[in-house]
Short mmCIF file of C-alpha atoms and ligand atoms in Angstrom, two decimals:
data_model
loop_
_atom_site.label_atom_id
_atom_site.label_comp_id
_atom_site.label_asym_id
_atom_site.label_seq_id
_atom_site.Cartn_x
_atom_site.Cartn_y
_atom_site.Cartn_z
CA MET T 1 -10.85 4.84 -18.94
CA LEU T 2 -9.12 3.99 -15.66
CA ILE T 3 -5.90 5.68 -14.61
CA VAL T 4 -3.69 4.96 -11.63
CA GLN T 5 -1.53 7.87 -10.52
CA LYS T 6 1.20 7.59 -7.95
CA TYR T 7 2.71 10.58 -6.18
CA GLY T 8 6.08 10.17 -4.49
CA GLY T 9 7.30 11.71 -1.26
CA THR T 10 8.51 15.04 -2.67
CA SER T 11 5.27 15.44 -4.65
CA VAL T 12 3.33 15.35 -1.37
CA GLY T 13 6.23 16.87 0.58
CA ASP T 14 4.21 19.48 2.48
CA LEU T 15 0.66 20.76 2.75
CA LYS T 16 1.12 23.15 -0.16
CA ARG T 17 2.32 20.26 -2.33
CA ILE T 18 -0.67 18.13 -1.33
CA GLU T 19 -2.86 21.04 -2.43
CA GLU T 20 -1.06 21.04 -5.82
CA VAL T 21 -1.51 17.28 -6.15
CA ALA T 22 -5.22 17.68 -5.38
CA LYS T 23 -5.47 20.15 -8.28
CA ARG T 24 -3.79 17.74 -10.67
CA VAL T 25 -5.97 14.88 -9.48
CA ILE T 26 -9.10 16.96 -10.05
CA LYS T 27 -7.93 17.90 -13.53
CA THR T 28 -7.41 14.21 -14.36
CA LYS T 29 -10.72 13.23 -12.85
CA LYS T 30 -12.49 15.67 -15.15
CA GLU T 31 -10.93 13.88 -18.13
CA CYS T 32 -11.21 10.26 -17.10
CA ALA T 33 -13.98 8.26 -15.55
CA LYS T 34 -12.11 6.29 -12.93
CA LEU T 35 -9.11 7.40 -10.98
CA VAL T 36 -7.01 5.67 -8.36
CA VAL T 37 -4.31 7.72 -6.63
CA VAL T 38 -1.51 6.03 -4.70
CA VAL T 39 0.62 8.15 -2.39
CA SER T 40 3.96 7.82 -0.65
CA ALA T 41 4.60 9.25 2.78
CA MET T 42 5.45 12.97 2.83
CA SER T 43 9.17 13.27 2.07
CA GLY T 44 11.45 12.49 4.99
CA VAL T 45 8.69 10.89 7.06
CA THR T 46 9.72 7.25 6.54
CA ASN T 47 13.32 8.05 7.46
CA GLU T 48 12.18 10.02 10.50
CA LEU T 49 10.05 7.11 11.70
CA ILE T 50 13.01 4.73 11.27
CA ASP T 51 15.13 7.10 13.36
CA TYR T 52 12.46 7.18 16.06
CA ALA T 53 12.49 3.39 16.24
CA HIS T 54 16.27 3.35 16.47
CA HIS T 55 16.09 5.71 19.40
CA PHE T 56 14.70 2.77 21.38
CA SER T 57 16.29 -0.22 19.74
CA LYS T 58 19.11 -1.18 17.41
CA GLN T 59 17.01 -3.97 15.98
CA PRO T 60 13.35 -3.19 16.35
CA ASN T 61 10.98 -6.03 15.71
CA ALA T 62 9.90 -6.12 12.09
CA LYS T 63 6.16 -6.36 12.81
CA ASP T 64 6.31 -3.20 14.90
CA MET T 65 8.36 -1.52 12.20
CA ASP T 66 5.63 -2.19 9.66
CA MET T 67 2.94 -0.79 11.98
CA LEU T 68 5.11 2.27 12.36
CA LEU T 69 6.23 2.80 8.76
CA SER T 70 2.85 2.17 7.16
CA SER T 71 1.50 5.14 9.10
CA GLY T 72 3.43 7.61 6.91
CA GLU T 73 1.45 6.66 3.81
CA ARG T 74 -1.82 6.60 5.74
CA ILE T 75 -1.30 10.20 6.79
CA ALA T 76 -0.59 11.36 3.23
CA SER T 77 -3.55 9.46 1.72
CA ALA T 78 -6.01 10.73 4.32
CA LEU T 79 -4.82 14.32 3.90
CA LEU T 80 -5.16 14.17 0.13
CA SER T 81 -8.65 12.73 0.40
CA ILE T 82 -9.65 15.47 2.85
CA ALA T 83 -8.27 18.12 0.46
CA LEU T 84 -10.21 16.62 -2.47
CA ASN T 85 -13.48 16.44 -0.54
CA GLU T 86 -13.04 20.06 0.48
CA GLN T 87 -12.84 20.97 -3.21
CA GLY T 88 -16.23 19.34 -3.74
CA TYR T 89 -14.96 16.02 -5.15
CA LYS T 90 -15.95 12.67 -3.77
CA ALA T 91 -12.81 10.94 -2.54
CA LEU T 92 -12.14 8.08 -0.15
CA SER T 93 -8.84 7.08 1.43
CA PHE T 94 -7.86 3.41 1.69
CA SER T 95 -5.20 1.74 3.80
CA GLY T 96 -3.47 -1.23 2.17
CA ARG T 97 -5.82 -3.51 4.10
CA LYS T 98 -8.97 -1.74 2.95
CA ALA T 99 -7.66 -1.76 -0.62
CA GLY T 100 -7.44 -5.57 -0.41
CA ILE T 101 -3.67 -5.82 -0.85
CA LEU T 102 -2.65 -9.22 0.48
CA THR T 103 1.02 -9.99 0.98
CA ASP T 104 3.26 -12.69 2.37
CA SER T 105 4.57 -12.34 5.92
CA VAL T 106 8.08 -11.12 5.21
CA PHE T 107 7.73 -7.99 7.32
CA THR T 108 9.50 -4.84 6.01
CA LYS T 109 9.95 -6.40 2.57
CA ALA T 110 6.75 -8.25 1.84
CA ARG T 111 5.63 -9.39 -1.60
CA ILE T 112 2.15 -8.77 -2.89
CA GLU T 113 0.38 -12.09 -3.41
CA LYS T 114 -3.07 -11.03 -4.43
CA ILE T 115 -5.31 -7.99 -4.59
CA ASP T 116 -8.98 -8.30 -3.75
CA THR T 117 -10.30 -5.31 -5.68
CA ARG T 118 -13.94 -5.50 -4.59
CA ALA T 119 -13.92 -2.54 -2.21
CA LEU T 120 -11.97 -0.45 -4.71
CA GLN T 121 -14.29 -1.36 -7.58
CA GLU T 122 -17.31 -0.46 -5.53
CA ALA T 123 -15.92 2.97 -4.67
CA LEU T 124 -14.91 3.54 -8.31
CA ASN T 125 -18.36 2.54 -9.52
CA ASN T 126 -19.83 5.07 -7.12
CA ASP T 127 -17.67 7.73 -8.74
CA TYR T 128 -15.24 8.17 -5.87
CA ILE T 129 -11.66 9.17 -6.42
CA VAL T 130 -9.88 6.37 -4.63
CA VAL T 131 -6.78 7.39 -2.66
CA VAL T 132 -4.63 4.44 -1.56
CA ALA T 133 -1.81 4.49 0.97
CA GLY T 134 1.16 3.04 -0.90
CA PHE T 135 3.93 0.74 0.34
CA GLN T 136 1.70 -1.53 2.43
CA GLY T 137 -0.60 -4.49 2.63
CA VAL T 138 -1.69 -7.13 5.12
CA ASN T 139 -0.76 -10.79 5.48
CA GLU T 140 -3.28 -13.61 5.82
CA LYS T 141 -3.55 -12.95 9.55
CA GLY T 142 -4.44 -9.33 8.92
CA GLU T 143 -1.11 -8.05 10.20
CA VAL T 144 0.22 -4.92 8.50
CA THR T 145 3.20 -5.40 6.20
CA THR T 146 5.32 -3.00 4.12
CA LEU T 147 6.84 -3.68 0.71
CA GLY T 148 10.43 -2.45 1.09
CA ARG T 149 11.87 1.00 0.42
CA GLY T 150 10.37 2.73 -2.56
CA GLY T 151 7.48 0.28 -2.37
CA SER T 152 4.72 2.73 -3.28
CA ASP T 153 5.72 2.36 -6.93
CA LEU T 154 5.05 -1.33 -6.55
CA SER T 155 1.64 -0.66 -4.96
CA ALA T 156 0.70 1.53 -7.91
CA VAL T 157 1.80 -0.96 -10.56
CA ALA T 158 0.16 -3.89 -8.77
CA LEU T 159 -3.11 -1.97 -8.47
CA ALA T 160 -2.93 -0.90 -12.11
CA GLY T 161 -2.46 -4.55 -13.08
CA ALA T 162 -5.26 -5.85 -10.86
CA LEU T 163 -7.70 -3.15 -11.99
CA ARG T 164 -6.62 -3.45 -15.63
CA ALA T 165 -5.90 0.26 -15.73
CA ASP T 166 -5.24 1.90 -19.09
CA LEU T 167 -2.25 3.75 -17.69
CA CYS T 168 -0.12 4.04 -14.58
CA GLU T 169 1.47 7.46 -14.09
CA ILE T 170 4.33 7.73 -11.62
CA TYR T 171 4.84 11.32 -10.46
CA THR T 172 8.16 12.34 -8.98
CA ASP T 173 10.45 15.36 -8.96
CA VAL T 174 12.33 14.58 -12.19
CA ASP T 175 11.00 14.89 -15.72
CA GLY T 176 11.54 11.26 -16.72
CA VAL T 177 14.32 8.93 -17.81
CA TYR T 178 17.38 10.50 -19.40
CA THR T 179 19.89 9.18 -21.94
CA THR T 180 22.47 9.41 -19.18
CA ASP T 181 23.06 11.14 -15.84
CA PRO T 182 22.58 14.88 -16.56
CA ARG T 183 24.89 15.78 -13.70
CA ILE T 184 27.74 14.16 -15.61
CA GLU T 185 26.65 15.00 -19.16
CA PRO T 186 24.59 18.21 -19.33
CA LYS T 187 23.64 17.32 -22.91
CA ALA T 188 21.66 14.30 -21.67
CA ARG T 189 18.18 14.27 -23.16
CA LYS T 190 14.94 13.09 -21.71
CA LEU T 191 13.67 10.00 -23.51
CA ASP T 192 10.09 10.00 -24.80
CA ARG T 193 9.87 6.24 -24.70
CA ILE T 194 11.83 3.31 -23.46
CA SER T 195 11.16 -0.43 -23.19
CA TYR T 196 10.85 -2.25 -19.87
CA GLU T 197 14.00 -4.21 -20.66
CA GLU T 198 16.04 -1.11 -21.32
CA MET T 199 14.69 0.55 -18.21
CA LEU T 200 15.78 -2.43 -16.12
CA GLU T 201 19.26 -2.30 -17.63
CA LEU T 202 19.45 1.44 -17.05
CA ALA T 203 18.48 0.97 -13.41
CA SER T 204 21.42 3.05 -12.25
CA LEU T 205 20.00 5.98 -14.22
CA GLY T 206 16.42 5.29 -13.35
CA ALA T 207 16.76 4.38 -9.72
CA LYS T 208 15.76 7.84 -8.64
CA VAL T 209 12.76 7.68 -10.95
CA LEU T 210 11.31 4.23 -10.43
CA GLN T 211 11.86 1.31 -8.13
CA ASN T 212 13.27 -1.61 -10.12
CA ARG T 213 10.88 -4.22 -8.78
CA SER T 214 7.97 -2.13 -10.00
CA VAL T 215 9.38 -2.10 -13.54
CA GLU T 216 9.68 -5.90 -13.45
CA LEU T 217 6.09 -6.16 -12.27
CA ALA T 218 4.85 -3.70 -14.91
CA LYS T 219 6.53 -5.84 -17.56
CA LYS T 220 4.98 -9.00 -16.18
CA LEU T 221 1.48 -7.51 -15.87
CA ASP T 222 1.78 -5.51 -19.09
CA VAL T 223 1.09 -2.20 -17.34
CA LYS T 224 1.85 0.89 -19.41
CA LEU T 225 3.92 3.24 -17.28
CA ILE T 226 4.66 6.92 -17.55
CA THR T 227 7.14 8.60 -15.27
CA ARG T 228 6.92 12.39 -15.06
CA SER T 229 7.26 15.35 -12.75
CA SER T 230 4.49 16.71 -10.57
CA PHE T 231 6.32 20.06 -10.48
CA ASN T 232 5.63 20.97 -14.12
CA ASN T 233 3.51 19.89 -17.08
CA ASN T 234 6.26 18.27 -19.15
CA GLU T 235 5.40 15.03 -20.88
CA GLY T 236 7.56 12.48 -19.09
CA THR T 237 8.86 9.13 -20.34
CA ILE T 238 6.65 6.24 -21.41
CA ILE T 239 7.89 2.82 -20.36
CA THR T 240 6.27 0.11 -22.39
CA LYS T 241 6.63 -3.02 -24.52
CA GLU T 242 9.35 -3.10 -27.09
CA GLU T 243 7.16 -4.06 -30.03
CA GLY T 244 5.79 -1.26 -32.13
CA MET T 245 8.46 1.09 -30.88
CA GLU T 246 10.70 2.78 -33.33
CA GLN T 247 13.85 1.08 -32.23
CA ALA T 248 16.64 3.32 -31.16
CA LEU T 249 19.99 1.70 -31.68
CA VAL T 250 21.15 2.89 -28.28
CA SER T 251 18.83 4.45 -25.69
CA GLY T 252 21.18 5.33 -22.90
CA ILE T 253 24.57 5.08 -21.23
CA ALA T 254 24.68 4.02 -17.59
CA MET T 255 27.50 4.04 -15.10
CA ASP T 256 27.76 1.94 -11.97
CA LYS T 257 30.43 3.16 -9.58
CA ASN T 258 29.73 0.52 -6.98
CA GLN T 259 31.85 -2.15 -8.62
CA ALA T 260 35.06 -3.86 -7.58
CA ARG T 261 37.04 -6.27 -9.70
CA VAL T 262 38.45 -9.62 -8.60
CA THR T 263 40.85 -11.49 -10.87
CA LEU T 264 42.00 -15.00 -10.07
CA ARG T 265 45.12 -16.18 -11.87
CA GLN T 266 46.51 -19.67 -12.21
CA ILE T 267 43.45 -21.42 -10.95
CA GLU T 268 43.19 -25.11 -11.67
CA ASP T 269 41.36 -25.76 -14.95
CA LYS T 270 39.15 -28.66 -13.90
CA PRO T 271 35.44 -29.42 -13.71
CA GLY T 272 33.70 -27.94 -10.68
CA ILE T 273 36.07 -25.09 -9.96
CA ALA T 274 33.69 -22.33 -11.09
CA ALA T 275 30.86 -24.00 -9.21
CA GLU T 276 32.98 -24.07 -6.07
CA ILE T 277 33.99 -20.41 -6.36
CA PHE T 278 30.56 -19.01 -7.07
CA SER T 279 28.73 -21.23 -4.58
CA ALA T 280 31.07 -19.97 -1.88
CA LEU T 281 30.32 -16.37 -2.87
CA ALA T 282 26.58 -17.05 -3.01
CA ALA T 283 26.68 -18.67 0.42
CA ARG T 284 27.95 -15.35 1.75
CA ASN T 285 25.23 -13.45 -0.08
CA ILE T 286 27.70 -11.69 -2.35
CA ASN T 287 26.06 -10.54 -5.53
CA VAL T 288 28.38 -11.28 -8.42
CA ASP T 289 27.86 -9.17 -11.52
CA MET T 290 30.20 -9.69 -14.47
CA ILE T 291 31.96 -13.02 -14.85
CA ILE T 292 34.69 -13.61 -17.42
CA GLN T 293 36.68 -16.74 -18.07
CA ASN T 294 38.74 -17.88 -21.01
CA VAL T 295 40.02 -21.23 -22.26
CA GLY T 296 42.80 -22.54 -20.01
CA VAL T 297 46.40 -23.23 -20.93
CA ASP T 298 48.51 -26.01 -19.40
CA GLY T 299 45.86 -26.93 -16.86
CA ALA T 300 45.47 -23.42 -15.49
CA THR T 301 43.12 -20.57 -16.27
CA ASN T 302 42.21 -17.05 -15.23
CA LEU T 303 38.81 -16.01 -13.96
CA GLY T 304 37.54 -12.49 -13.37
CA PHE T 305 34.37 -11.17 -11.82
CA THR T 306 32.97 -8.04 -10.18
CA VAL T 307 31.20 -7.56 -6.85
CA PRO T 308 29.76 -4.53 -5.02
CA GLU T 309 32.57 -2.51 -3.44
CA ASN T 310 31.56 -3.14 0.14
CA ASP T 311 31.62 -6.91 -0.44
CA LEU T 312 35.15 -6.92 -1.81
CA ASP T 313 36.94 -7.76 1.43
CA LEU T 314 34.59 -10.62 2.13
CA ALA T 315 34.94 -11.87 -1.46
CA LYS T 316 38.72 -11.80 -1.20
CA GLU T 317 38.73 -13.67 2.08
CA THR T 318 36.35 -16.26 0.62
CA MET T 319 38.66 -16.79 -2.35
CA GLN T 320 41.74 -17.15 -0.12
CA ASN T 321 39.95 -19.84 1.85
CA ILE T 322 39.05 -21.98 -1.11
CA LEU T 323 41.93 -21.41 -3.52
CA GLY T 324 44.91 -21.62 -1.19
CA ALA T 325 48.38 -20.27 -1.80
CA LYS T 326 49.04 -21.28 -5.41
CA SER T 327 46.47 -19.00 -7.00
CA LEU T 328 46.97 -15.28 -7.36
CA ILE T 329 44.13 -13.10 -6.24
CA GLU T 330 44.18 -9.58 -7.53
CA THR T 331 41.54 -6.99 -6.64
CA ASP T 332 40.77 -3.42 -7.64
CA LYS T 333 38.18 -1.10 -6.14
CA GLU T 334 38.97 1.82 -8.39
CA VAL T 335 36.86 0.60 -11.29
CA VAL T 336 33.44 1.46 -12.71
CA LYS T 337 31.11 -0.29 -15.10
CA VAL T 338 29.95 1.73 -18.07
CA SER T 339 27.07 0.24 -20.06
CA VAL T 340 25.63 1.02 -23.46
CA VAL T 341 21.96 -0.02 -23.55
CA GLY T 342 19.55 -0.31 -26.46
CA VAL T 343 17.08 -2.82 -27.89
CA GLY T 344 18.12 -1.77 -31.40
CA MET T 345 21.47 -3.49 -31.04
CA LYS T 346 19.71 -6.87 -31.24
CA SER T 347 19.38 -6.38 -34.96
CA HIS T 348 22.40 -4.24 -35.81
CA SER T 349 26.05 -5.04 -36.05
CA GLY T 350 28.86 -2.68 -35.20
CA VAL T 351 27.37 -1.30 -32.00
CA ALA T 352 29.97 -2.97 -29.80
CA SER T 353 32.92 -2.14 -32.03
CA ALA T 354 31.85 1.51 -32.01
CA ALA T 355 31.97 1.48 -28.21
CA PHE T 356 35.44 -0.08 -28.14
CA GLN T 357 36.76 2.31 -30.78
CA CYS T 358 35.31 5.24 -28.86
CA LEU T 359 37.16 4.32 -25.67
CA ALA T 360 40.31 3.58 -27.65
CA ASN T 361 40.18 7.09 -29.13
CA GLU T 362 40.06 8.48 -25.62
CA GLY T 363 42.99 6.31 -24.59
CA ILE T 364 40.88 4.44 -22.06
CA ASN T 365 41.80 0.83 -21.43
CA ILE T 366 38.93 -1.64 -21.14
CA GLN T 367 39.62 -4.18 -18.40
CA MET T 368 36.59 -6.42 -18.81
CA ILE T 369 33.78 -6.68 -21.33
CA SER T 370 30.46 -8.43 -21.12
CA THR T 371 27.45 -8.26 -23.36
CA SER T 372 23.82 -9.28 -23.48
CA GLU T 373 21.32 -8.92 -26.30
CA ILE T 374 20.64 -5.29 -25.42
CA LYS T 375 23.72 -4.22 -23.46
CA ILE T 376 27.48 -3.83 -23.71
CA SER T 377 29.18 -3.37 -20.35
CA MET T 378 32.79 -2.38 -19.87
CA ILE T 379 34.90 -2.16 -16.75
CA VAL T 380 37.30 0.78 -16.82
CA GLN T 381 39.43 2.63 -14.30
CA GLU T 382 37.25 4.77 -12.08
CA LYS T 383 39.05 8.01 -12.93
CA TYR T 384 38.06 7.57 -16.59
CA GLY T 385 34.43 6.62 -15.94
CA GLU T 386 32.88 10.03 -16.56
CA LEU T 387 35.02 10.64 -19.62
CA ALA T 388 33.97 7.26 -21.03
CA LEU T 389 30.33 8.02 -20.37
CA ARG T 390 30.45 11.39 -22.11
CA ALA T 391 32.40 10.02 -25.07
CA LEU T 392 29.96 7.14 -25.58
CA HIS T 393 26.98 9.48 -25.23
CA LYS T 394 28.42 11.50 -28.10
CA VAL T 395 29.39 8.56 -30.31
CA TYR T 396 25.85 7.23 -30.36
CA LYS T 397 24.56 10.77 -30.94
CA LEU T 398 22.39 10.68 -27.86
CA ASP T 399 22.76 14.43 -27.49
CA GLU T 400 20.96 14.89 -30.82
CA LYS T 401 17.23 14.44 -31.19
N1 LIG V 1 7.74 5.81 2.02
C1 LIG V 1 8.42 4.64 1.59
C2 LIG V 1 9.90 4.94 1.42
O1 LIG V 1 10.33 6.05 1.68
C3 LIG V 1 7.85 4.06 0.34
C4 LIG V 1 7.86 4.96 -0.87
O2 LIG V 1 8.03 6.16 -0.76
O3 LIG V 1 7.70 4.45 -1.97
O4 LIG V 1 10.65 4.07 1.06
MG1 MG V 2 10.37 6.65 -4.80
#
């Protein structure tokens, strides 16, 4: 049995916490033959290092940044290894380089290309607990790279995939993935299990738990994930393949407040118009989320889409430039997207109508709707977002076990 455990910044937040992590690692090591532990920098360290760099420069060079930022994880991994050795356990700390993590050369947001696991395998075969500094690798020239914020999750999943681990446990300071944000709905429940697809759709709920890229990679490499707290012994949430799961109709309700709506009226209904609009937005790196268009009447049509709030001004300006005076551009920042997510809706009817009826009962107007196989998203006025979320959570009985 081979397990990869990853401990986030708060889990190794101070020396006392590292001591606690060492205890948990030892307990796991007693139960499983091979153990790889990936650590983040102690909480606050990465931000502090970024601030230090900004003391000298507004735009520090990215190679230097990676030398600087990777040090946070090296400190935490070395300290944990020292603590484990002191307890009489054989442990060895590895930088990204020593762990064989090879990346491209996009400094500060590199992608892992390959992992040469030989050094890790050798240490594991010699019964060492392997402690790897997360968030980093090296490029083909041997220069240090980092994987983007939250990248230690990615290190853990990539290592679990390369080593064909039986399990990858991600330790953080929350108990797992919830049916919705517990700060908005105190009746939110922790989920025992969820599929990769649902987890990706619930990103706005899970963002604090797991970096999205790491969920995508786990899905691709078929790595079984568990996210749980290092502050208690609760079970956590398993994130795994959909098949074989008892399919919940709806697993969770997510809310994205960072949405702004753009509606274009009276735009010419001719081939190429959508291409022109969305190419122009893409050229300005504006991430468009929902897109809604209907059949035109008398040569004109309406088109609606949403963008992140801070891109709204740029999106509006872009539209004015290409559409000219005849079209009406209407925008609204005071909107949120509420989404109902569940793999079970693939094979059941009535899930969407229940959502619409639920909001109707609350007197909430739905401005835009979009659906995928496992998701129903609705744009509503921001002031009704939390009400909508709580009402939907109740309608699908997510507060009941
Ligand atoms: N220390 C890095 C960060 O704060 C990576 C990580 O914690 O996953 O983003
Ligand atoms: Mg994190």
